[in-house]
Amino acid sequence: MTNQVRVRYAPSPTGHLHIGNARTALFNYLYAKHFNGKMIIRIEDTDEKRNVAGGEESQLKFLKWLGVEWDEGADVGGDYGPYRQMERLDIYQKYVDELLERGLAYKCYMTEEELEAEREQQRANGQVPKYSGAHRDLTEAQIAAFEEEGRLPSIRMRVPENKTYTFNDIVRGDITFESSDFGDWVIVKKNGIPTYNFAVAIDDHLMEITHVLRGEEHISNTPKQMMIYDAFGWQPPKFGHMTLILNEERKKLSKRDQHIIQFIEQYHDLGYLPEALFNFITLLGWSPVGEEEIFDKPTLIDIFDPNRLSTSAAIFDRHKLKWMNNAYIKATDLSEVIDLALPHLVKAEKLPNDMDEETREWVKKVIALYKEQLRYGAEIVELTEMFFSKELSFDDAAWEVLEGEQVPEVLQVFTDKLLHLDDFTADSIKAQIKATQKETGHRGKKLFMPIRVATTGQTHGPELPMAIELLGKDTVISHLDAVLKKLKA
């Protein structure tokens, strides 16, 4: 086996790139890059019934969007291909034939109905269901009779008796299984397609994979893969099994969980930054030294330490992700933030796709107002609602502000000053707010809050003079008049 670190991420093209799979890919990528190794993408497409059109392309597209780069794969080539399992069937057959010839595997002709009946009987007897070995030692006559019936065989691995399998897991330390925990398991299905545990062991050996980092749900697969390694006298890779990702209620992250957005494509479509998502996912089950949580990719590669992979479950904190994405947005050039947010206003039909240059410049200024608080691109639609609504609506907090006894005077004086204002810019508007303060004697919240609520409909928001400028003189005067009428001033 090579001395160079070689890791693999092996997705099945059965759907979109999920958070859990993305984490597996990221950890493999960071491991490879930290140790100057190679990352391989292998497509495990043997479950043809579950494969979806475009599944492979979609997963690879959003891995690249996240910032994961690989050295070998079906799309980039390499010396260890093919990199799709369905293109490797001839390779697997060679090893199947060897196992059959050596008596380490055998053909099983049991039907699904017979296997299920066997499992039902075991359950009824209080046993854990596993294959009984009923066809372990068929005679030539029995085999001929089954084939005469037209039965197709599966091929099963002959599990060694009284053998202990121990491996030192990168995350969990020593893990031990007994061979008695397993029945003889299927390595090739009746349709001639190899099963996951057989194919993956062959592939990992032939592709010289040195380290296998994957989710903890694969722990029980590891001894089966070790059986294949033992059968051929191969050295197994080093295994590391990452803990589960839980939701905020400490339940396993399920694809049916509607509270958490689970697919990378959805975050892309919502206007999250890939750098932020890369950073956030890396901290799901791994922790750096110290309290810092914001890291760029080169830094994460440099500081990635597999000894700091967590032994306890990771919690997917939606609020932390929004906070982190906001931190990245704040550090991003305004032009890029505009490119991130503007399409969402067009999609929401707040703006035409073919807007004129004046409108485009105006909306750029609107987006700039919210750069510091924007948590993801699509949020701009909600944040900027006041700029696209003809009438204002007021919540209880806003009405409470407008009920102040000084409000009619403040709003009337401010309205009069705006009516006579020719230069309707943020600086001039700011000067008129100060002039209103001087004329009415009201200052602080008693001055600013009524003006903010009456012009924008909000008790909190972006810089007020600029917001008023962007709303436009006619709109602002209309808003002020409407409020004064409601107050019967």
Short mmCIF file of C-alpha atoms in Angstrom, two decimals:
data_model
loop_
_atom_site.label_atom_id
_atom_site.label_comp_id
_atom_site.label_asym_id
_atom_site.label_seq_id
_atom_site.Cartn_x
_atom_site.Cartn_y
_atom_site.Cartn_z
CA MET A 1 0.00 0.00 0.00
CA THR A 2 1.19 3.50 -0.81
CA ASN A 3 2.78 5.72 1.82
CA GLN A 4 0.88 8.71 0.48
CA VAL A 5 -2.45 9.46 2.16
CA ARG A 6 -5.30 8.53 -0.19
CA VAL A 7 -8.91 9.07 0.88
CA ARG A 8 -12.17 8.73 -0.98
CA TYR A 9 -15.66 10.14 -0.93
CA ALA A 10 -18.05 7.68 -2.51
CA PRO A 11 -21.54 9.05 -3.11
CA SER A 12 -24.45 7.13 -4.53
CA PRO A 13 -26.29 9.04 -7.29
CA THR A 14 -29.61 8.60 -5.52
CA GLY A 15 -30.47 12.24 -4.92
CA HIS A 16 -29.13 15.63 -3.96
CA LEU A 17 -26.08 16.39 -1.81
CA HIS A 18 -27.17 16.16 1.83
CA ILE A 19 -25.55 17.94 4.78
CA GLY A 20 -24.32 14.63 6.23
CA ASN A 21 -22.73 13.54 2.96
CA ALA A 22 -21.22 16.98 2.46
CA ARG A 23 -19.58 16.71 5.89
CA THR A 24 -18.09 13.33 4.96
CA ALA A 25 -16.70 14.85 1.77
CA LEU A 26 -15.31 17.89 3.62
CA PHE A 27 -13.56 15.84 6.29
CA ASN A 28 -11.98 13.59 3.66
CA TYR A 29 -10.91 16.65 1.68
CA LEU A 30 -9.39 18.36 4.74
CA TYR A 31 -7.64 15.15 5.77
CA ALA A 32 -6.12 14.68 2.32
CA LYS A 33 -5.02 18.29 1.94
CA HIS A 34 -3.63 18.54 5.49
CA PHE A 35 -1.41 15.51 4.91
CA ASN A 36 -0.53 16.41 1.30
CA GLY A 37 -2.48 13.40 0.07
CA LYS A 38 -4.98 12.66 -2.68
CA MET A 39 -8.77 12.72 -2.63
CA ILE A 40 -10.71 10.36 -4.88
CA ILE A 41 -14.37 10.58 -5.87
CA ARG A 42 -15.85 7.15 -6.55
CA ILE A 43 -19.47 6.81 -7.68
CA GLU A 44 -21.20 3.89 -5.98
CA ASP A 45 -24.04 3.36 -8.45
CA THR A 46 -24.82 -0.33 -8.03
CA ASP A 47 -28.27 0.30 -6.49
CA GLU A 48 -29.79 1.02 -9.87
CA LYS A 49 -33.38 1.13 -8.60
CA ARG A 50 -32.58 4.12 -6.37
CA ASN A 51 -30.35 6.01 -8.80
CA VAL A 52 -31.91 9.21 -10.14
CA ALA A 53 -31.23 10.99 -13.41
CA GLY A 54 -28.73 13.79 -12.88
CA GLY A 55 -27.92 12.60 -9.35
CA GLU A 56 -24.19 12.25 -9.98
CA GLU A 57 -23.91 15.59 -11.78
CA SER A 58 -25.87 17.40 -9.06
CA GLN A 59 -23.75 16.02 -6.22
CA LEU A 60 -20.46 16.84 -7.94
CA LYS A 61 -21.68 20.32 -8.93
CA PHE A 62 -22.50 21.29 -5.36
CA LEU A 63 -19.37 19.70 -3.92
CA LYS A 64 -17.40 21.98 -6.23
CA TRP A 65 -19.58 24.93 -5.23
CA LEU A 66 -18.75 24.23 -1.58
CA GLY A 67 -15.06 24.34 -2.38
CA VAL A 68 -14.19 20.64 -2.40
CA GLU A 69 -11.66 19.67 -5.06
CA TRP A 70 -10.60 16.14 -5.89
CA ASP A 71 -7.58 14.62 -7.58
CA GLU A 72 -9.18 11.58 -9.21
CA GLY A 73 -12.69 10.70 -10.33
CA ALA A 74 -14.95 9.89 -13.25
CA ASP A 75 -14.94 13.54 -14.33
CA VAL A 76 -11.20 14.20 -13.99
CA GLY A 77 -9.70 10.76 -14.67
CA GLY A 78 -6.84 9.10 -12.84
CA ASP A 79 -4.70 5.96 -12.78
CA TYR A 80 -7.07 3.84 -10.67
CA GLY A 81 -10.28 3.95 -12.72
CA PRO A 82 -12.92 3.29 -13.73
CA TYR A 83 -14.39 5.43 -10.95
CA ARG A 84 -18.00 4.27 -11.31
CA GLN A 85 -18.76 0.89 -9.78
CA MET A 86 -21.06 -0.21 -12.61
CA GLU A 87 -18.06 0.17 -14.92
CA ARG A 88 -16.02 -2.15 -12.67
CA LEU A 89 -18.20 -5.30 -12.80
CA ASP A 90 -15.54 -7.31 -14.65
CA ILE A 91 -13.03 -6.40 -11.96
CA TYR A 92 -15.32 -7.64 -9.17
CA GLN A 93 -16.06 -10.89 -11.04
CA LYS A 94 -12.42 -11.90 -10.90
CA TYR A 95 -12.46 -11.75 -7.10
CA VAL A 96 -15.86 -13.43 -6.83
CA ASP A 97 -14.57 -16.34 -8.91
CA GLU A 98 -11.51 -16.65 -6.67
CA LEU A 99 -13.59 -16.74 -3.49
CA LEU A 100 -15.88 -19.40 -4.97
CA GLU A 101 -12.93 -21.47 -6.14
CA ARG A 102 -11.33 -21.34 -2.68
CA GLY A 103 -14.59 -22.21 -0.94
CA LEU A 104 -14.69 -18.86 0.88
CA ALA A 105 -17.95 -18.02 -0.83
CA TYR A 106 -20.84 -20.11 -2.14
CA LYS A 107 -24.04 -19.90 -4.12
CA CYS A 108 -27.31 -19.58 -2.20
CA TYR A 109 -30.57 -20.39 -3.98
CA MET A 110 -33.00 -19.44 -1.22
CA THR A 111 -35.91 -17.28 -2.38
CA GLU A 112 -36.93 -14.03 -0.70
CA GLU A 113 -40.01 -15.82 0.66
CA GLU A 114 -37.89 -18.56 2.22
CA LEU A 115 -35.47 -16.05 3.71
CA GLU A 116 -38.32 -14.01 5.20
CA ALA A 117 -39.92 -17.13 6.67
CA GLU A 118 -36.57 -17.99 8.25
CA ARG A 119 -36.30 -14.50 9.76
CA GLU A 120 -39.86 -14.65 11.08
CA GLN A 121 -39.15 -17.96 12.80
CA GLN A 122 -36.01 -16.55 14.40
CA ARG A 123 -37.93 -13.54 15.69
CA ALA A 124 -40.60 -15.84 17.10
CA ASN A 125 -37.84 -17.72 18.93
CA GLY A 126 -36.50 -14.47 20.40
CA GLN A 127 -33.39 -14.57 18.20
CA VAL A 128 -31.75 -11.76 16.26
CA PRO A 129 -32.50 -12.55 12.60
CA LYS A 130 -29.54 -13.62 10.50
CA TYR A 131 -28.99 -16.05 7.68
CA SER A 132 -28.92 -19.61 9.00
CA GLY A 133 -26.46 -21.00 6.48
CA ALA A 134 -29.10 -23.33 5.05
CA HIS A 135 -27.40 -23.44 1.63
CA ARG A 136 -23.85 -23.38 2.96
CA ASP A 137 -23.02 -26.92 1.92
CA LEU A 138 -25.30 -27.85 -0.96
CA THR A 139 -24.56 -31.03 -2.90
CA GLU A 140 -24.11 -31.01 -6.66
CA ALA A 141 -27.50 -32.70 -6.95
CA GLN A 142 -29.22 -30.00 -4.85
CA ILE A 143 -27.60 -27.26 -6.91
CA ALA A 144 -28.70 -28.94 -10.13
CA ALA A 145 -32.27 -29.28 -8.83
CA PHE A 146 -32.47 -25.58 -7.89
CA GLU A 147 -31.11 -24.54 -11.26
CA GLU A 148 -33.58 -26.85 -12.97
CA GLU A 149 -36.32 -24.88 -11.18
CA GLY A 150 -34.90 -21.73 -12.73
CA ARG A 151 -33.71 -20.28 -9.44
CA LEU A 152 -31.02 -17.61 -9.65
CA PRO A 153 -28.39 -17.75 -6.92
CA SER A 154 -26.97 -15.00 -4.82
CA ILE A 155 -23.39 -15.45 -3.66
CA ARG A 156 -22.63 -15.38 0.06
CA MET A 157 -19.42 -14.91 1.97
CA ARG A 158 -18.64 -17.85 4.23
CA VAL A 159 -18.18 -16.08 7.57
CA PRO A 160 -15.31 -17.60 9.59
CA GLU A 161 -16.25 -19.25 12.87
CA ASN A 162 -15.03 -17.99 16.25
CA LYS A 163 -13.08 -15.08 14.86
CA THR A 164 -12.70 -11.66 16.49
CA TYR A 165 -12.45 -8.53 14.35
CA THR A 166 -10.85 -5.51 16.01
CA PHE A 167 -9.93 -2.22 14.41
CA ASN A 168 -8.58 0.99 15.90
CA ASP A 169 -10.99 3.73 14.91
CA ILE A 170 -9.55 7.22 14.43
CA VAL A 171 -12.49 8.68 16.37
CA ARG A 172 -13.50 5.96 18.82
CA GLY A 173 -10.43 3.87 19.52
CA ASP A 174 -10.63 0.07 19.50
CA ILE A 175 -13.89 -1.46 18.26
CA THR A 176 -14.44 -5.22 18.36
CA PHE A 177 -16.90 -7.56 16.65
CA GLU A 178 -17.30 -11.33 16.79
CA SER A 179 -17.86 -13.31 13.62
CA SER A 180 -20.78 -15.03 15.38
CA ASP A 181 -22.62 -11.68 15.17
CA PHE A 182 -22.99 -12.21 11.42
CA GLY A 183 -24.65 -14.73 9.20
CA ASP A 184 -23.11 -15.55 5.86
CA TRP A 185 -23.78 -12.34 3.96
CA VAL A 186 -24.49 -11.67 0.32
CA ILE A 187 -21.57 -10.39 -1.75
CA VAL A 188 -23.34 -10.65 -5.12
CA LYS A 189 -27.09 -10.25 -5.59
CA LYS A 190 -29.20 -12.51 -7.78
CA ASN A 191 -28.98 -9.95 -10.59
CA GLY A 192 -25.19 -10.31 -10.67
CA ILE A 193 -24.50 -6.90 -9.08
CA PRO A 194 -22.07 -6.91 -6.13
CA THR A 195 -23.27 -5.60 -2.80
CA TYR A 196 -21.91 -2.50 -1.10
CA ASN A 197 -19.62 -4.19 1.42
CA PHE A 198 -17.99 -6.42 -1.16
CA ALA A 199 -17.48 -3.82 -3.88
CA VAL A 200 -16.25 -1.12 -1.52
CA ALA A 201 -13.57 -3.38 -0.04
CA ILE A 202 -12.31 -4.38 -3.49
CA ASP A 203 -12.33 -0.77 -4.65
CA ASP A 204 -10.61 0.62 -1.57
CA HIS A 205 -7.80 -1.93 -1.94
CA LEU A 206 -7.30 -1.50 -5.68
CA MET A 207 -7.44 2.30 -5.41
CA GLU A 208 -4.89 2.11 -2.57
CA ILE A 209 -7.12 3.97 -0.13
CA THR A 210 -5.23 4.48 3.11
CA HIS A 211 -7.90 6.10 5.28
CA VAL A 212 -11.69 5.73 5.25
CA LEU A 213 -13.57 8.55 6.98
CA ARG A 214 -17.34 8.09 7.06
CA GLY A 215 -20.43 8.30 9.26
CA GLU A 216 -20.94 6.09 12.29
CA GLU A 217 -23.78 4.22 10.57
CA HIS A 218 -21.02 2.37 8.69
CA ILE A 219 -19.38 0.93 11.82
CA SER A 220 -21.32 -2.33 11.48
CA ASN A 221 -20.16 -2.61 7.85
CA THR A 222 -16.50 -2.52 8.80
CA PRO A 223 -16.07 -6.16 9.97
CA LYS A 224 -17.67 -7.41 6.75
CA GLN A 225 -15.17 -5.39 4.77
CA MET A 226 -12.37 -6.72 6.99
CA MET A 227 -13.48 -10.25 6.07
CA ILE A 228 -12.84 -9.43 2.42
CA TYR A 229 -9.43 -7.99 3.25
CA ASP A 230 -8.56 -11.09 5.28
CA ALA A 231 -9.72 -13.43 2.54
CA PHE A 232 -7.25 -11.93 0.07
CA GLY A 233 -4.47 -11.23 2.56
CA TRP A 234 -4.72 -7.47 2.12
CA GLN A 235 -3.91 -4.72 4.61
CA PRO A 236 -7.12 -2.82 5.50
CA PRO A 237 -7.18 0.99 5.51
CA LYS A 238 -7.40 3.01 8.69
CA PHE A 239 -11.05 3.64 9.58
CA GLY A 240 -12.63 6.67 11.23
CA HIS A 241 -16.34 6.93 11.92
CA MET A 242 -17.80 10.37 12.55
CA THR A 243 -20.65 10.87 14.98
CA LEU A 244 -24.24 11.55 14.05
CA ILE A 245 -25.55 15.02 13.27
CA LEU A 246 -28.53 15.87 15.49
CA ASN A 247 -31.13 18.61 15.19
CA GLU A 248 -31.69 21.17 17.93
CA GLU A 249 -34.07 18.77 19.70
CA ARG A 250 -31.17 16.26 19.91
CA LYS A 251 -32.81 13.91 17.41
CA LYS A 252 -31.02 12.31 14.48
CA LEU A 253 -31.05 14.55 11.44
CA SER A 254 -33.68 13.03 9.19
CA LYS A 255 -34.35 13.92 5.57
CA ARG A 256 -38.00 14.18 6.60
CA ASP A 257 -37.21 16.85 9.20
CA GLN A 258 -38.83 20.01 7.84
CA HIS A 259 -37.28 22.32 10.46
CA ILE A 260 -33.80 22.17 8.98
CA ILE A 261 -32.83 22.78 5.37
CA GLN A 262 -30.89 19.63 4.58
CA PHE A 263 -29.53 19.84 1.05
CA ILE A 264 -26.58 21.92 -0.15
CA GLU A 265 -28.45 22.95 -3.30
CA GLN A 266 -31.11 24.62 -1.14
CA TYR A 267 -28.50 26.72 0.65
CA HIS A 268 -27.08 27.71 -2.73
CA ASP A 269 -30.55 28.73 -3.92
CA LEU A 270 -31.22 30.73 -0.74
CA GLY A 271 -28.09 32.79 -1.23
CA TYR A 272 -25.72 31.35 1.35
CA LEU A 273 -22.00 31.82 0.74
CA PRO A 274 -20.13 28.55 0.05
CA GLU A 275 -17.21 29.67 2.22
CA ALA A 276 -19.53 30.10 5.21
CA LEU A 277 -21.17 26.72 4.66
CA PHE A 278 -17.74 25.06 4.32
CA ASN A 279 -16.70 26.63 7.63
CA PHE A 280 -19.96 25.71 9.40
CA ILE A 281 -20.08 22.08 8.25
CA THR A 282 -16.44 21.54 9.21
CA LEU A 283 -17.37 22.38 12.81
CA LEU A 284 -20.08 19.68 12.85
CA GLY A 285 -18.13 17.00 14.68
CA TRP A 286 -14.69 18.61 14.69
CA SER A 287 -13.34 21.42 16.83
CA PRO A 288 -10.24 23.59 16.54
CA VAL A 289 -8.04 24.66 19.43
CA GLY A 290 -9.31 27.85 21.07
CA GLU A 291 -12.55 29.79 20.84
CA GLU A 292 -12.30 31.13 17.28
CA GLU A 293 -14.92 29.76 14.88
CA ILE A 294 -14.44 31.73 11.66
CA PHE A 295 -11.78 30.21 9.41
CA ASP A 296 -11.06 30.39 5.69
CA LYS A 297 -10.38 27.18 3.77
CA PRO A 298 -6.55 27.40 3.74
CA THR A 299 -6.56 27.86 7.51
CA LEU A 300 -8.90 24.91 8.04
CA ILE A 301 -6.62 22.74 5.90
CA ASP A 302 -3.63 23.88 7.95
CA ILE A 303 -5.18 23.34 11.40
CA PHE A 304 -7.24 20.20 10.65
CA ASP A 305 -6.32 17.60 13.27
CA PRO A 306 -8.13 14.23 13.08
CA ASN A 307 -7.44 13.76 16.79
CA ARG A 308 -9.96 16.55 17.41
CA LEU A 309 -12.83 14.75 15.69
CA SER A 310 -15.60 14.66 18.28
CA THR A 311 -16.79 11.51 20.03
CA SER A 312 -20.16 13.11 20.82
CA ALA A 313 -22.92 13.92 18.37
CA ALA A 314 -22.83 17.20 16.44
CA ILE A 315 -25.73 19.63 16.83
CA PHE A 316 -26.98 21.41 13.73
CA ASP A 317 -27.65 24.94 15.00
CA ARG A 318 -29.60 26.89 12.35
CA HIS A 319 -29.10 30.18 14.16
CA LYS A 320 -25.35 29.69 14.31
CA LEU A 321 -25.27 29.03 10.56
CA LYS A 322 -27.15 32.29 9.89
CA TRP A 323 -24.81 34.14 12.25
CA MET A 324 -21.77 32.70 10.51
CA ASN A 325 -23.08 33.45 7.04
CA ASN A 326 -23.81 37.02 8.14
CA ALA A 327 -20.21 37.33 9.35
CA TYR A 328 -19.00 36.25 5.91
CA ILE A 329 -21.43 38.61 4.14
CA LYS A 330 -20.21 41.54 6.24
CA ALA A 331 -16.64 40.73 5.20
CA THR A 332 -17.56 40.39 1.51
CA ASP A 333 -17.25 43.18 -1.05
CA LEU A 334 -20.49 45.07 -1.56
CA SER A 335 -20.55 44.24 -5.27
CA GLU A 336 -20.59 40.53 -4.46
CA VAL A 337 -23.36 41.00 -1.88
CA ILE A 338 -25.42 42.85 -4.49
CA ASP A 339 -24.89 39.95 -6.91
CA LEU A 340 -25.98 37.57 -4.15
CA ALA A 341 -29.14 39.45 -3.17
CA LEU A 342 -30.43 41.14 -6.33
CA PRO A 343 -31.65 37.96 -8.10
CA HIS A 344 -33.93 37.22 -5.16
CA LEU A 345 -35.73 40.55 -5.57
CA VAL A 346 -36.21 39.77 -9.25
CA LYS A 347 -37.41 36.25 -8.46
CA ALA A 348 -39.92 37.69 -5.95
CA GLU A 349 -41.14 39.99 -8.75
CA LYS A 350 -40.23 43.09 -6.80
CA LEU A 351 -38.16 44.22 -9.77
CA PRO A 352 -38.21 43.46 -13.50
CA ASN A 353 -35.45 41.34 -14.96
CA ASP A 354 -34.77 44.03 -17.56
CA MET A 355 -34.69 47.00 -15.14
CA ASP A 356 -33.28 50.29 -16.42
CA GLU A 357 -29.97 51.66 -15.18
CA GLU A 358 -31.60 54.18 -12.81
CA THR A 359 -33.56 51.40 -11.08
CA ARG A 360 -30.49 49.20 -10.93
CA GLU A 361 -28.45 51.91 -9.23
CA TRP A 362 -31.30 52.59 -6.82
CA VAL A 363 -31.67 48.95 -5.77
CA LYS A 364 -27.92 48.63 -5.29
CA LYS A 365 -28.15 51.42 -2.70
CA VAL A 366 -31.13 49.66 -1.07
CA ILE A 367 -29.20 46.40 -0.77
CA ALA A 368 -26.18 48.28 0.61
CA LEU A 369 -28.37 49.52 3.46
CA TYR A 370 -28.80 45.93 4.68
CA LYS A 371 -25.33 44.51 4.09
CA GLU A 372 -24.47 44.51 7.79
CA GLN A 373 -27.59 42.60 8.85
CA LEU A 374 -28.22 40.34 5.84
CA ARG A 375 -27.90 36.67 6.85
CA TYR A 376 -28.49 35.12 3.41
CA GLY A 377 -29.36 36.41 -0.02
CA ALA A 378 -33.08 35.57 -0.10
CA GLU A 379 -33.61 37.43 3.18
CA ILE A 380 -33.28 40.70 1.24
CA VAL A 381 -36.89 40.30 0.05
CA GLU A 382 -38.28 40.47 3.57
CA LEU A 383 -35.83 43.12 4.76
CA THR A 384 -36.61 45.54 1.94
CA GLU A 385 -40.38 45.12 1.89
CA MET A 386 -41.01 48.76 2.82
CA PHE A 387 -39.37 49.93 -0.42
CA PHE A 388 -41.86 47.99 -2.51
CA SER A 389 -45.09 48.54 -0.55
CA LYS A 390 -47.40 51.41 -1.40
CA GLU A 391 -48.91 51.56 2.06
CA LEU A 392 -47.37 51.05 5.46
CA SER A 393 -48.71 48.72 8.10
CA PHE A 394 -47.91 49.12 11.78
CA ASP A 395 -47.45 46.47 14.46
CA ASP A 396 -48.21 47.07 18.15
CA ALA A 397 -44.73 48.40 18.88
CA ALA A 398 -45.02 50.91 16.04
CA TRP A 399 -48.44 52.12 17.22
CA GLU A 400 -47.07 52.54 20.70
CA VAL A 401 -44.46 54.95 19.30
CA LEU A 402 -47.06 56.89 17.32
CA GLU A 403 -49.26 57.35 20.40
CA GLY A 404 -46.69 59.63 22.06
CA GLU A 405 -48.14 63.08 22.78
CA GLN A 406 -45.28 64.86 20.97
CA VAL A 407 -45.68 62.83 17.77
CA PRO A 408 -48.15 65.03 15.82
CA GLU A 409 -45.97 68.10 16.35
CA VAL A 410 -42.75 66.30 15.35
CA LEU A 411 -44.29 64.78 12.22
CA GLN A 412 -46.01 68.00 11.12
CA VAL A 413 -42.84 70.08 11.44
CA PHE A 414 -40.73 67.38 9.71
CA THR A 415 -43.29 67.12 6.87
CA ASP A 416 -43.23 70.88 6.32
CA LYS A 417 -39.44 70.89 6.12
CA LEU A 418 -39.36 68.02 3.59
CA LEU A 419 -42.00 69.71 1.43
CA HIS A 420 -39.65 72.63 0.89
CA LEU A 421 -36.58 70.46 0.41
CA ASP A 422 -35.27 70.44 -3.18
CA ASP A 423 -32.10 68.46 -2.53
CA PHE A 424 -33.68 65.18 -1.32
CA THR A 425 -30.46 63.43 -0.23
CA ALA A 426 -29.48 61.67 2.98
CA ASP A 427 -27.30 64.59 4.12
CA SER A 428 -30.06 67.15 3.53
CA ILE A 429 -32.65 64.91 5.21
CA LYS A 430 -30.37 64.51 8.21
CA ALA A 431 -30.13 68.31 8.42
CA GLN A 432 -33.95 68.58 8.40
CA ILE A 433 -34.22 66.07 11.26
CA LYS A 434 -31.85 68.30 13.25
CA ALA A 435 -33.89 71.36 12.28
CA THR A 436 -37.04 69.60 13.50
CA GLN A 437 -35.30 68.90 16.79
CA LYS A 438 -34.36 72.56 17.13
CA GLU A 439 -37.86 73.80 16.32
CA THR A 440 -39.83 71.34 18.50
CA GLY A 441 -37.37 70.87 21.34
CA HIS A 442 -37.81 67.09 21.13
CA ARG A 443 -34.71 64.95 20.88
CA GLY A 444 -33.50 61.34 21.08
CA LYS A 445 -36.13 58.62 20.80
CA LYS A 446 -38.96 61.13 21.04
CA LEU A 447 -37.69 62.65 17.81
CA PHE A 448 -36.19 59.82 15.81
CA MET A 449 -38.63 57.01 16.59
CA PRO A 450 -41.80 58.78 15.33
CA ILE A 451 -39.98 59.86 12.16
CA ARG A 452 -38.70 56.30 11.57
CA VAL A 453 -42.09 54.68 12.16
CA ALA A 454 -44.07 57.21 10.13
CA THR A 455 -41.73 57.07 7.13
CA THR A 456 -40.76 53.38 7.10
CA GLY A 457 -43.41 51.62 9.20
CA GLN A 458 -40.66 50.03 11.30
CA THR A 459 -39.32 50.57 14.80
CA HIS A 460 -35.89 49.28 13.77
CA GLY A 461 -34.10 49.49 10.49
CA PRO A 462 -31.17 50.76 8.48
CA GLU A 463 -29.67 54.25 8.55
CA LEU A 464 -32.75 56.51 8.58
CA PRO A 465 -31.73 59.45 6.36
CA MET A 466 -30.54 57.10 3.59
CA ALA A 467 -33.69 54.96 3.91
CA ILE A 468 -35.82 58.11 3.54
CA GLU A 469 -33.81 59.20 0.50
CA LEU A 470 -34.28 55.83 -1.19
CA LEU A 471 -37.99 55.73 -0.42
CA GLY A 472 -38.26 58.98 -2.37
CA LYS A 473 -39.81 62.33 -1.57
CA ASP A 474 -43.31 61.64 -2.90
CA THR A 475 -43.56 58.30 -1.05
CA VAL A 476 -42.27 59.71 2.23
CA ILE A 477 -44.61 62.76 2.13
CA SER A 478 -47.49 60.37 1.36
CA HIS A 479 -46.56 58.19 4.34
CA LEU A 480 -46.30 61.19 6.68
CA ASP A 481 -49.65 62.61 5.50
CA ALA A 482 -51.34 59.23 6.01
CA VAL A 483 -50.02 58.93 9.56
CA LEU A 484 -51.00 62.50 10.46
CA LYS A 485 -54.53 61.82 9.20
CA LYS A 486 -54.73 58.67 11.33
CA LEU A 487 -53.58 60.69 14.31
CA LYS A 488 -56.17 63.36 13.36
CA ALA A 489 -53.52 66.02 13.64
#
